[in-house]
Short mmCIF file of C-alpha atoms in Angstrom, two decimals:
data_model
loop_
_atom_site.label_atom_id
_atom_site.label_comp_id
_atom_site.label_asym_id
_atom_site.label_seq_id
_atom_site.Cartn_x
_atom_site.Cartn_y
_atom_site.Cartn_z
CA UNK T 1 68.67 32.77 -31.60
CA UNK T 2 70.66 35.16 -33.50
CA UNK T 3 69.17 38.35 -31.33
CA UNK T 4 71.35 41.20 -30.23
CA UNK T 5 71.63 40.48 -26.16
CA UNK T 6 70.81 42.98 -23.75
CA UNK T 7 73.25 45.39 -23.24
CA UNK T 8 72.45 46.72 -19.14
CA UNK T 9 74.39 50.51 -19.74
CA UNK T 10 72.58 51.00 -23.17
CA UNK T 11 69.34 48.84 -23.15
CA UNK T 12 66.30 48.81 -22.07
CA UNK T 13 65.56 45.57 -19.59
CA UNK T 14 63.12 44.11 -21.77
CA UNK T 15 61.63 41.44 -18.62
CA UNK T 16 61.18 45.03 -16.15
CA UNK T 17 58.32 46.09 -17.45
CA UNK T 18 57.33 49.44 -18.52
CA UNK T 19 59.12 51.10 -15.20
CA UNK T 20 58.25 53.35 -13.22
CA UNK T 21 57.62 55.88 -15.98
CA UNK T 22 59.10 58.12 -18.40
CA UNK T 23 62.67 58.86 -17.66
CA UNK T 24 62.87 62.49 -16.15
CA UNK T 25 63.02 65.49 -19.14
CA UNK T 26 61.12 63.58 -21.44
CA UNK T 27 57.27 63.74 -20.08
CA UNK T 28 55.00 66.18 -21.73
CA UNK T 29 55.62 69.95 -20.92
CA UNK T 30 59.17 68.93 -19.81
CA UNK T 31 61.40 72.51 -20.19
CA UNK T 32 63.86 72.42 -23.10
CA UNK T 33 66.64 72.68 -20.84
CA UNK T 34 65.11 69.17 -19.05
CA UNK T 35 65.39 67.54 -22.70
CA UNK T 36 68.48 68.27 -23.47
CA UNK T 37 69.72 67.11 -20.41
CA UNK T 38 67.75 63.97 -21.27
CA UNK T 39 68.79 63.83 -24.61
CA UNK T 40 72.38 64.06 -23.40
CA UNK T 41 71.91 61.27 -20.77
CA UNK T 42 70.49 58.84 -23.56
CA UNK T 43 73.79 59.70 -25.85
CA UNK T 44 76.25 59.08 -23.36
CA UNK T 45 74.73 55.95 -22.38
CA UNK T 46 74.48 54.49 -25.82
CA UNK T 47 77.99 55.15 -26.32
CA UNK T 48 81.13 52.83 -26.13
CA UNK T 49 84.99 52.37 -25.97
CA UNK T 50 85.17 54.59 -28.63
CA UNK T 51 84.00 57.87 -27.03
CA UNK T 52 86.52 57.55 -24.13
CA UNK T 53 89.45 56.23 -25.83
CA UNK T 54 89.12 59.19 -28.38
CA UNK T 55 89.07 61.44 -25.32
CA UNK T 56 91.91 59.61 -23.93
CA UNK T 57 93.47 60.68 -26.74
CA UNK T 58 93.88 64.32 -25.99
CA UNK T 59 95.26 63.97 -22.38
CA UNK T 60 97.11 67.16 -20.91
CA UNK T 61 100.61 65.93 -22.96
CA UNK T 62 98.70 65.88 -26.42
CA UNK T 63 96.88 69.23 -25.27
CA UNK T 64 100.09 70.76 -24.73
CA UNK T 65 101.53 69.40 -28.28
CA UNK T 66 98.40 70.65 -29.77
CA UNK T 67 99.11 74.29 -27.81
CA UNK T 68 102.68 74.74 -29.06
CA UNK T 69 101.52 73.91 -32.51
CA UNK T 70 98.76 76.34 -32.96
CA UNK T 71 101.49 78.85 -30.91
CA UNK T 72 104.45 78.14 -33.00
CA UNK T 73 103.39 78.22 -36.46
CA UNK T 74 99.11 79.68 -36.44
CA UNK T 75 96.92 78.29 -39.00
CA UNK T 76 99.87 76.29 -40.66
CA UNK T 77 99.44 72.83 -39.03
CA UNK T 78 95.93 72.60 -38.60
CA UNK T 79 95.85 70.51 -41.64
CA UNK T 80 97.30 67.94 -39.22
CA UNK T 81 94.15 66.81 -38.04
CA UNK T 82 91.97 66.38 -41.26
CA UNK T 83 94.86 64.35 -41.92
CA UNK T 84 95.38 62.14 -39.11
CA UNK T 85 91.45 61.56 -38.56
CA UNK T 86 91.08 58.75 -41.12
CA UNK T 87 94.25 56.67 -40.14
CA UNK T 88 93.84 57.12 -36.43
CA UNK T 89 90.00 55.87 -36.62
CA UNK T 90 91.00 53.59 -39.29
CA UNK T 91 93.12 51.46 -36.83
CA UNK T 92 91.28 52.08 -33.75
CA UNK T 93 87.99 50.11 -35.17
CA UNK T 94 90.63 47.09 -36.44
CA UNK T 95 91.75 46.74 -32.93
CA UNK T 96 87.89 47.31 -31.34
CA UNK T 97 86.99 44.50 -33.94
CA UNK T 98 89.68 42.31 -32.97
CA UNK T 99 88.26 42.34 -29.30
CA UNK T 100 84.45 42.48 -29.88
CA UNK T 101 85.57 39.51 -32.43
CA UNK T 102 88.16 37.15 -30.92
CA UNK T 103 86.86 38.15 -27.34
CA UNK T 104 90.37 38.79 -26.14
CA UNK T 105 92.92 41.92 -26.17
CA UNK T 106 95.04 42.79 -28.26
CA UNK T 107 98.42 41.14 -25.97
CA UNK T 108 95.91 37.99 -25.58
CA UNK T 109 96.11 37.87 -29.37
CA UNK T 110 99.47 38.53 -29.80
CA UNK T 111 101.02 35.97 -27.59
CA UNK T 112 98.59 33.16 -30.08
CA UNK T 113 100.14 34.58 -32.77
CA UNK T 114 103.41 35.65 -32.61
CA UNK T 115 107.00 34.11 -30.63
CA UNK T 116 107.58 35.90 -27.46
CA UNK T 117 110.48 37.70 -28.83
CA UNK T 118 108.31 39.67 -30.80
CA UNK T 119 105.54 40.53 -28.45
CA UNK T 120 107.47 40.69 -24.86
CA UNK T 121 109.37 44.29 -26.29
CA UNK T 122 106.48 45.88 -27.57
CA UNK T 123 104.55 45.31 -24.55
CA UNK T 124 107.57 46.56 -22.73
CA UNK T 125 107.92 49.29 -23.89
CA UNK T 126 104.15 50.26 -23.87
CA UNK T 127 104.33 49.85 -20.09
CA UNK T 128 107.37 52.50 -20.23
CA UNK T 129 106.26 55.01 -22.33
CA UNK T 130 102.74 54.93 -20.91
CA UNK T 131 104.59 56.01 -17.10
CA UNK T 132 106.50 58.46 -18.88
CA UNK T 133 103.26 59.68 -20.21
CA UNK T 134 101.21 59.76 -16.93
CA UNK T 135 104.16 61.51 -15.24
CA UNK T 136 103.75 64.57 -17.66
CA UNK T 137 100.20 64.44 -17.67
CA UNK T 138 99.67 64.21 -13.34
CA UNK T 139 102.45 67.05 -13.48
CA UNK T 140 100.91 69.25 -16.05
CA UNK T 141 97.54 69.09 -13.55
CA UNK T 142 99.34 69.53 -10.87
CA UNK T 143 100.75 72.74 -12.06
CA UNK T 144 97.01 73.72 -13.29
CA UNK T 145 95.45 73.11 -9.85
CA UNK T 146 98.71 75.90 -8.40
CA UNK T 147 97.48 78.37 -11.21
CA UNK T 148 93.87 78.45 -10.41
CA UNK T 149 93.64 77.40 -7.07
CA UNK T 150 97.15 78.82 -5.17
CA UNK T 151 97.89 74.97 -3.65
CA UNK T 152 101.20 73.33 -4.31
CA UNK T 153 101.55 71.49 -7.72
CA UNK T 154 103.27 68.72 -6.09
CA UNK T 155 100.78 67.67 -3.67
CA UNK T 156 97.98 68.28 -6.34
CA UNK T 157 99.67 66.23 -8.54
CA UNK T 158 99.46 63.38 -5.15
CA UNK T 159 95.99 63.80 -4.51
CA UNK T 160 95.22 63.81 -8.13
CA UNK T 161 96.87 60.60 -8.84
CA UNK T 162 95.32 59.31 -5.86
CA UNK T 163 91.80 60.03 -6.79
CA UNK T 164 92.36 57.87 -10.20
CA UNK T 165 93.87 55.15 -8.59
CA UNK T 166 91.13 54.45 -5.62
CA UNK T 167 88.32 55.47 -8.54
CA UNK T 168 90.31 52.30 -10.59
CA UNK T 169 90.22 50.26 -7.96
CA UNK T 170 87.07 50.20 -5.78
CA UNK T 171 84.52 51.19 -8.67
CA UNK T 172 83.22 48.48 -10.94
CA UNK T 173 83.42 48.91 -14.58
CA UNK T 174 80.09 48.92 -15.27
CA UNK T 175 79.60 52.58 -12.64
CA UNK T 176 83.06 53.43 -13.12
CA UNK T 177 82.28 53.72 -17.13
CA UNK T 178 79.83 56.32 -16.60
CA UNK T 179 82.15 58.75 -15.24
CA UNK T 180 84.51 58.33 -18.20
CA UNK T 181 81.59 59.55 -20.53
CA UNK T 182 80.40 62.50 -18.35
CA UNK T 183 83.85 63.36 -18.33
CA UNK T 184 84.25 63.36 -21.77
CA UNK T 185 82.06 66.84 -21.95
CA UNK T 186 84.88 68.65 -20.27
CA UNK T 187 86.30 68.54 -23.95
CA UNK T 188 83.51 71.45 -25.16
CA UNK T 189 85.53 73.61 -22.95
CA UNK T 190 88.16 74.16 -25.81
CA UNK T 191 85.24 75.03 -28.20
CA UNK T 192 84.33 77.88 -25.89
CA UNK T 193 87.72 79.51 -26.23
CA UNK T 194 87.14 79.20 -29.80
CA UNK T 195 83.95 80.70 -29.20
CA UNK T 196 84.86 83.85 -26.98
CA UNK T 197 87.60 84.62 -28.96
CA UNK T 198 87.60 86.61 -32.89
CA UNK T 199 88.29 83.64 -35.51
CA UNK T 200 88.74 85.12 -38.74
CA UNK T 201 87.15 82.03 -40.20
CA UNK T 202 87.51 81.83 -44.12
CA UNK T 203 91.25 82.20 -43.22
CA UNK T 204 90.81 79.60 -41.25
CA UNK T 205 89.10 77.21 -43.87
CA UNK T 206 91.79 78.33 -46.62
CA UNK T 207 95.02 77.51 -44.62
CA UNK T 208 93.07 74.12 -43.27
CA UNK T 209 92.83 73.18 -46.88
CA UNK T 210 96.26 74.74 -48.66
CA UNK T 211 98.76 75.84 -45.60
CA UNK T 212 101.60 77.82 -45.87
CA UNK T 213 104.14 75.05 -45.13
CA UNK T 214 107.91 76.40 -44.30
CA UNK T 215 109.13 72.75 -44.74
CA UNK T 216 111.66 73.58 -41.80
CA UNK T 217 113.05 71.35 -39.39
CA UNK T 218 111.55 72.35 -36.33
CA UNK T 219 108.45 72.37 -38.31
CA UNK T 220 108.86 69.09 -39.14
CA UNK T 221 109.46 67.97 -35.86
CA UNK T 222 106.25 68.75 -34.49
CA UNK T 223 104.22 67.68 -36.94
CA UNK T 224 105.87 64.34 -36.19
CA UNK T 225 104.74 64.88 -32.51
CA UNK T 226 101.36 66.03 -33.50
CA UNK T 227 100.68 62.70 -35.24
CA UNK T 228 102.72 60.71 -32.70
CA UNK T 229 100.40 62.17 -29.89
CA UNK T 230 97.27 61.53 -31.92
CA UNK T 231 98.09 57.98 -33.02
CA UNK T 232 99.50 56.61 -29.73
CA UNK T 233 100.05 52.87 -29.11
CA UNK T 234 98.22 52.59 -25.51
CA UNK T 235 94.26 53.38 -27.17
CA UNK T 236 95.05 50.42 -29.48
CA UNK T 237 95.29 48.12 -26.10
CA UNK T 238 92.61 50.10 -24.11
CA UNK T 239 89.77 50.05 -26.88
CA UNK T 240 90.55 46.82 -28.05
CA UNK T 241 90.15 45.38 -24.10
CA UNK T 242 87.33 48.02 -23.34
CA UNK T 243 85.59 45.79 -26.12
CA UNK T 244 86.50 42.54 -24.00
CA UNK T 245 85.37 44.39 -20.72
CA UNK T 246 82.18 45.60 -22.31
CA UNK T 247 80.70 42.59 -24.00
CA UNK T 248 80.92 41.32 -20.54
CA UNK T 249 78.34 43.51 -19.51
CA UNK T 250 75.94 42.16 -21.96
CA UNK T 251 74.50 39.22 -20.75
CA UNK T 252 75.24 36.02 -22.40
CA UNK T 253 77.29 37.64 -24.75
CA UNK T 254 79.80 35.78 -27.03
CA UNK T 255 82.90 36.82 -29.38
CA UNK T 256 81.00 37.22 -32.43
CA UNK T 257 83.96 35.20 -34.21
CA UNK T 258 81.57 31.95 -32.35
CA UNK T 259 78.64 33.66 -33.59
CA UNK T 260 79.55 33.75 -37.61
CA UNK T 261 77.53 36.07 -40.09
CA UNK T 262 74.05 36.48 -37.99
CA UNK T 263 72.63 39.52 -37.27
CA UNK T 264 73.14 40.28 -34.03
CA UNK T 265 77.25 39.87 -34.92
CA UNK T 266 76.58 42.95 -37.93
CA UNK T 267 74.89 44.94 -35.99
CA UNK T 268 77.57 44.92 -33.06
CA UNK T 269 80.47 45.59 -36.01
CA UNK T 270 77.85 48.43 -37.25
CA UNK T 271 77.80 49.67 -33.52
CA UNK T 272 81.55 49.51 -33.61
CA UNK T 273 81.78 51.57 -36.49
CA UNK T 274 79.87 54.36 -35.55
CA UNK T 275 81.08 54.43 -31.85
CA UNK T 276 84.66 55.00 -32.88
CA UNK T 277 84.64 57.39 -35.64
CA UNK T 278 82.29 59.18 -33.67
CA UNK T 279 84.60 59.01 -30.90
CA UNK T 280 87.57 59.92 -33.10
CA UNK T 281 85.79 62.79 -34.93
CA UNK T 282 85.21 64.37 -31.41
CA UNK T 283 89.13 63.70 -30.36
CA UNK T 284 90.17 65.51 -33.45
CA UNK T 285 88.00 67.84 -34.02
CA UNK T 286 88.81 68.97 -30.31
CA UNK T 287 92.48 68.76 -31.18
CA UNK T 288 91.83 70.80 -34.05
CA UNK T 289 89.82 73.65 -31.79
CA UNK T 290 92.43 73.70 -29.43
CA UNK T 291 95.19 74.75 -32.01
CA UNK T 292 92.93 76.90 -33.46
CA UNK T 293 92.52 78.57 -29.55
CA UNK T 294 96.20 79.07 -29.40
CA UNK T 295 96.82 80.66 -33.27
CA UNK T 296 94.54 82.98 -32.49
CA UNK T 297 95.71 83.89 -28.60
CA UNK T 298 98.94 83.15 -28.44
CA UNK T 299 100.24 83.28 -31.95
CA UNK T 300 98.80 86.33 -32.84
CA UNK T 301 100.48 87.70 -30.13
CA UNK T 302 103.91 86.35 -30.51
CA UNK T 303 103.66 83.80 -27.95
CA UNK T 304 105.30 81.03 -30.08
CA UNK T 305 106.79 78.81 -27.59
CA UNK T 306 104.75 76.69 -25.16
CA UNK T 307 106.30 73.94 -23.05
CA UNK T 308 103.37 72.43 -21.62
CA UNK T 309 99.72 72.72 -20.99
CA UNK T 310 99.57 74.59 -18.37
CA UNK T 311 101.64 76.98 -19.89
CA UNK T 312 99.60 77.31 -22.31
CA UNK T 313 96.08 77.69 -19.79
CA UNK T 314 98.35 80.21 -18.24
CA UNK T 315 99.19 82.84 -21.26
CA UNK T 316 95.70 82.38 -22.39
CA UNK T 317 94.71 84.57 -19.17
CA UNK T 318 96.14 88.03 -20.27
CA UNK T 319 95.59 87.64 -23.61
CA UNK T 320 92.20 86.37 -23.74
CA UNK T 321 90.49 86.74 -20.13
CA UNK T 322 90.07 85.05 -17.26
CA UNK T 323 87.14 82.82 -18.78
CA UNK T 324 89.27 81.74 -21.52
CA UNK T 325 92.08 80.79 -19.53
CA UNK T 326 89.05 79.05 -17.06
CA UNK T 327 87.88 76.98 -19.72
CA UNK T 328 91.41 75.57 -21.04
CA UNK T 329 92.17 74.75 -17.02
CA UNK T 330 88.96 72.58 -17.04
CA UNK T 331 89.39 71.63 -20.07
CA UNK T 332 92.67 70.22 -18.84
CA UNK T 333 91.93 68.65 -15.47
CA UNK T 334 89.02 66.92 -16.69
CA UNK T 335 90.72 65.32 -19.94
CA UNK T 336 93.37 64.74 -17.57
CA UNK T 337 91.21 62.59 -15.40
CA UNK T 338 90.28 60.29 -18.49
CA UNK T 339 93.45 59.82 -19.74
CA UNK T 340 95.53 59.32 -16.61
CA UNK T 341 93.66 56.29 -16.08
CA UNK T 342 93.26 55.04 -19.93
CA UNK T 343 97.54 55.30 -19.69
CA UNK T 344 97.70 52.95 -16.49
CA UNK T 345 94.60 50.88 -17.10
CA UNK T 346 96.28 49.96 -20.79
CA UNK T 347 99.19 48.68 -19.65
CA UNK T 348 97.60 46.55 -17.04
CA UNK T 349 95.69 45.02 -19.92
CA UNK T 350 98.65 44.61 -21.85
CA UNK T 351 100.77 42.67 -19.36
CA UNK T 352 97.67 40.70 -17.74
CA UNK T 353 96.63 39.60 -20.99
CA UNK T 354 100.18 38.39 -21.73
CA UNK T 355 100.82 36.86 -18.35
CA UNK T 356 96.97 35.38 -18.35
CA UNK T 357 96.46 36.88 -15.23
CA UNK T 358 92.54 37.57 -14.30
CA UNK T 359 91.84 41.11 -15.71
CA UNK T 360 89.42 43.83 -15.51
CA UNK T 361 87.85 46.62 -13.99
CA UNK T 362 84.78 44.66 -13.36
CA UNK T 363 86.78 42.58 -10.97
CA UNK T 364 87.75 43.15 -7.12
CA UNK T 365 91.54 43.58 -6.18
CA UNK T 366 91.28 40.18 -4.73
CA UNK T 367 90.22 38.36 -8.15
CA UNK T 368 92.72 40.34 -10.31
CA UNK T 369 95.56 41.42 -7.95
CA UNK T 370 98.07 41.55 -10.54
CA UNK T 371 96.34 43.65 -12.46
CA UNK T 372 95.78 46.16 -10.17
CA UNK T 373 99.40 45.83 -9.63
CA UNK T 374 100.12 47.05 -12.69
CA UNK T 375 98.07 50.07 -12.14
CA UNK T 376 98.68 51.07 -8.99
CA UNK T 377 102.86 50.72 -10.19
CA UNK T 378 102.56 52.58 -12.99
CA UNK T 379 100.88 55.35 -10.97
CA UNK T 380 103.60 55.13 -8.08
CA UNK T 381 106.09 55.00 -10.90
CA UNK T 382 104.70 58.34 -13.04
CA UNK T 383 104.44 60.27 -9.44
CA UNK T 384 108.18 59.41 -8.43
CA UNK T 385 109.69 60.74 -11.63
CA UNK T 386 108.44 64.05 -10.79
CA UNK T 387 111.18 63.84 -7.89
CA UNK T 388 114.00 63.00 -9.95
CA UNK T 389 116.11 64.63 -12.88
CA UNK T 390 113.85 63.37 -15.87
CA UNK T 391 111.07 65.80 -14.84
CA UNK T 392 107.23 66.07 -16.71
CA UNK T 393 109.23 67.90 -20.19
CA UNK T 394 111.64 65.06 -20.34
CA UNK T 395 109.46 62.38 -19.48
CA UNK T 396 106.97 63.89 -22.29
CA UNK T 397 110.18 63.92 -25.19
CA UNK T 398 110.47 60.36 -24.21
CA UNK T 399 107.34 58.98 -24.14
CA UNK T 400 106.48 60.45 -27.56
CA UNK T 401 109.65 59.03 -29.04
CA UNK T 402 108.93 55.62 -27.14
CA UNK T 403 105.44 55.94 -28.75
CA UNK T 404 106.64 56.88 -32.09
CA UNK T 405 109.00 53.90 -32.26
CA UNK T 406 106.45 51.09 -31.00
CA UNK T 407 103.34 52.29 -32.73
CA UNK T 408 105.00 51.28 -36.26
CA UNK T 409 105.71 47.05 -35.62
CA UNK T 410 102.69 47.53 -33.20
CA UNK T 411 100.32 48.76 -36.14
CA UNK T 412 101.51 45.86 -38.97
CA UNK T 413 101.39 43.35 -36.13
CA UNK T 414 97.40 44.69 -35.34
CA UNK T 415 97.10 44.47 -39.28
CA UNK T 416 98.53 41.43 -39.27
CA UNK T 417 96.28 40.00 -36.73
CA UNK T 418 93.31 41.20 -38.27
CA UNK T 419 93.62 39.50 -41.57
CA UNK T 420 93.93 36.27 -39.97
CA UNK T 421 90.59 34.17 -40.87
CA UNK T 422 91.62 31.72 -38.16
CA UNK T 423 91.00 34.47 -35.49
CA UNK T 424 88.18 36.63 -37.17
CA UNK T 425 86.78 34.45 -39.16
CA UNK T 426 83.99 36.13 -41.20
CA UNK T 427 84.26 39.44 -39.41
CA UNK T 428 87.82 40.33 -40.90
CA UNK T 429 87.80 44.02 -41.18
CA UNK T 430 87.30 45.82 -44.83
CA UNK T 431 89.65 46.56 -47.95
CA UNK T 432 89.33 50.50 -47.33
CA UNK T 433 89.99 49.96 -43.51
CA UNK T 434 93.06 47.80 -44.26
CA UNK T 435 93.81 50.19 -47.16
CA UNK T 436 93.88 53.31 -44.32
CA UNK T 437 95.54 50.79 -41.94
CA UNK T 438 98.55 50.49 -43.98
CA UNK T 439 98.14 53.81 -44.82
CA UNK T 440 98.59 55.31 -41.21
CA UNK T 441 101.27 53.12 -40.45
CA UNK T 442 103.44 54.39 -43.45
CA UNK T 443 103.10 57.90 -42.36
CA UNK T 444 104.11 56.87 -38.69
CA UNK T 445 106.95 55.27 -40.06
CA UNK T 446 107.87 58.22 -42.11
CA UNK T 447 107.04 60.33 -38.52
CA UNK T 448 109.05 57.77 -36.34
CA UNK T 449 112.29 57.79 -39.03
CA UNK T 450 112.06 61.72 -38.90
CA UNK T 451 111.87 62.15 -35.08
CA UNK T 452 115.00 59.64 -34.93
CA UNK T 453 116.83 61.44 -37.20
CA UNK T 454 115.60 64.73 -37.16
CA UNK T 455 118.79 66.50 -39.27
#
């Protein structure tokens, strides 16, 4: 009794046996490259939600925000980031607590808590902005697969979609997880531009810590993207069900709210500590890098306006090689391949949850069909907007204002929900994380009020 339960993706099976042996790159006289690549399999399986949802986080859409700030205005926003790392981790552990906790999603929650007036728009309007948000970010791959490979964007952006939807689908959770973390290295590519690139670096450090702000309007208005595409409403959903979907995988696991103040329940909310502001540290520090990247390219060279990502992968090419623009393209594709699905799969949560429809990526099409649903319409959704007169820039303006408007109710209503001793009982979050809660969702509002009314 009160023992931490085997977890199968990061434990050791403690009734196998001592197995067949040491796991390859860690016998004696194993090569230092054999290690590492060890020591990198052990890390990825250890970690959680956290990891991907941060990575999520910095889909192609974000990347190209991130782009046409570094482009626009150099060193001057990367302050942005510092900034938003505290309040975006901040309210990404409340919501992983509230599902490792309660042992239900956020929606679940939501529809126990609040009247259906309150909770039907908000889910609503996730499930529009988060189509709005996949059709930018299957377009802005699409038009990376034309600029390195020559095929049309269009039927890149098909196949593409495709590929995410049958991976969804016919891949359990507990494999299907695994790709999501591997994928998550495709990140480092955006340190490499840094990398291959001259960074005058104790400029760097100076305007991070005191920037030159202009105070202008257009200013203004992106850093009200940058934080609306760094605190985004669909990670709240996926982490806090990713939660749900992994304590499944532990077996015999319960919501710790059944398990009160044991050990086993600390050391899970421990777990879920580290986990996300690990994951969150990566996701901005990355988002930091890639601004960087683009003051130093683009900027420098008076490329100050960047539409998309691809754009942006693009003009890297003459002004810093062909390996820089190489690394922002896989950079790209294989963020894109994390978020795409985070978007879809968060909004099948969302709407399952509320419904009480079987959910889960663990579960076949024929035990959760209407979750799947969800997905697979979402998907079918995104890909048809490309053919109408919205297209991927539109689509992009209005998911981020769709995002900026529900992430403020959202956020109280998650802070709200976490206080509640009924539902977390013992495991109610911490002073400082409500503190940075309440916190984050005052600057959104401040973002969401300026984005409305921008003059």
């Amino acid at each position: 009794a009160g023992q931490r339960p085997v977890h199968p993706m990061r434990d050791p099976d403690p009734e196998s046996g001592p197995g067949p042996g040491p796991e390859p790159g860690t016998e004696r006289g194993a090569t230092p490259l054999a290690r590492g690549r060890a020591y990198l399999r052990r890390a990825l399986a250890r970690a959680g939600p956290g990891l991907i949802t941060g990575v999520a986080d910095d889909d192609p859409s974000g990347i190209g925000t991130y782009a046409q700030a570094g482009a626009a205005y150099g060193f001057n926003l990367l302050w942005t980031m510092p900034l938003a790392y505290p309040l975006m981790a901040a309210i990404q552990s409340i919501c992983a607590r509230i599902g490792r906790v309660t042992g239900r999603g956020l929606a679940a929650n939501m529809r126990l808590v609040f009247p259906p007036a309150v909770v039907w728009p908000v889910v609503l309007l996730l499930l529009v902005a988060n189509v709005l948000n996949i059709a930018a970010d299957v377009a802005a791959m699409g038009e990376v697969t034309e600029l390195v490979t020559g095929a049309d964007r269009h039927a890149a952006s098909i196949a593409l979609a495709g590929l995410v939807l049958l991976l969804q689908v016919f891949v359990p959770y507990h494999r299907y997880v695994h790709v999501l973390k591997w994928l998550t290295l495709s990140l480092l590519a955006y340190v490499g531009v840094v990398l291959i690139v001259a960074v005058p670096w104790s400029e760097v450090i100076r305007r991070t810590v005191a920037p030159h702000l202009a105070v202008s309007a257009a200013e203004a208005e992106l850093v009200v993207a940058v934080f609306g595409t760094t605190i985004s409403p669909y990670l709240f959903f996926w982490q806090a069900s990713e939660e749900v979907e992994d304590m499944a995988q532990h077996d015999g696991s319960r919501p710790l709210a059944a398990l009160g103040d044991v050990p086993e329940a600390r050391g899970e909310l421990e777990r879920i500590g580290i986990d996300t502001w690990s994951g969150m540290a990566y996701s901005n520090l990355i988002a930091y890098f890639i601004i960087l990247a683009t003051a130093v390219t683009m900027h420098a060279a008076g490329v100050t306006t960047i539409t998309s990502a691809a754009q942006a992968a693009g003009a890297l090419r003459p002004l810093a090689g062909d390996f820089a623009f190489a690394l922002f393209a896989a950079g790209l594709m294989g963020v894109g391949l994390i978020g795409v699905p985070v978007l879809a799969g968060a909004g099948a949560y969302a709407l399952a949850e509320l419904l009480g429809w079987p959910f889960g990526l663990e579960r076949t099409v024929r035990e959760a069909r209407g979750f799947y649903a969800v997905i697979a319409a979402s998907m079918l959704a995104a890909l048809g907007l490309q053919y109408t007169s919205i297209g991927p820039m539109r689509a992009l303006v209005l998911s981020a204002t769709l995002n900026g408007v529900v992430a403020v109710p959202l956020m109280a209503v998650i802070l709200i929900l976490a206080a509640r001793r009924d539902l977390m009982g013992v495991h109610r979050p911490t002073r400082s994380l409500f503190v940075m809660g309440w916190l984050g969702t005052a600057v959104m509002a401040l973002a969401a009020v300026r984005m409305l009314w921008p003059d």
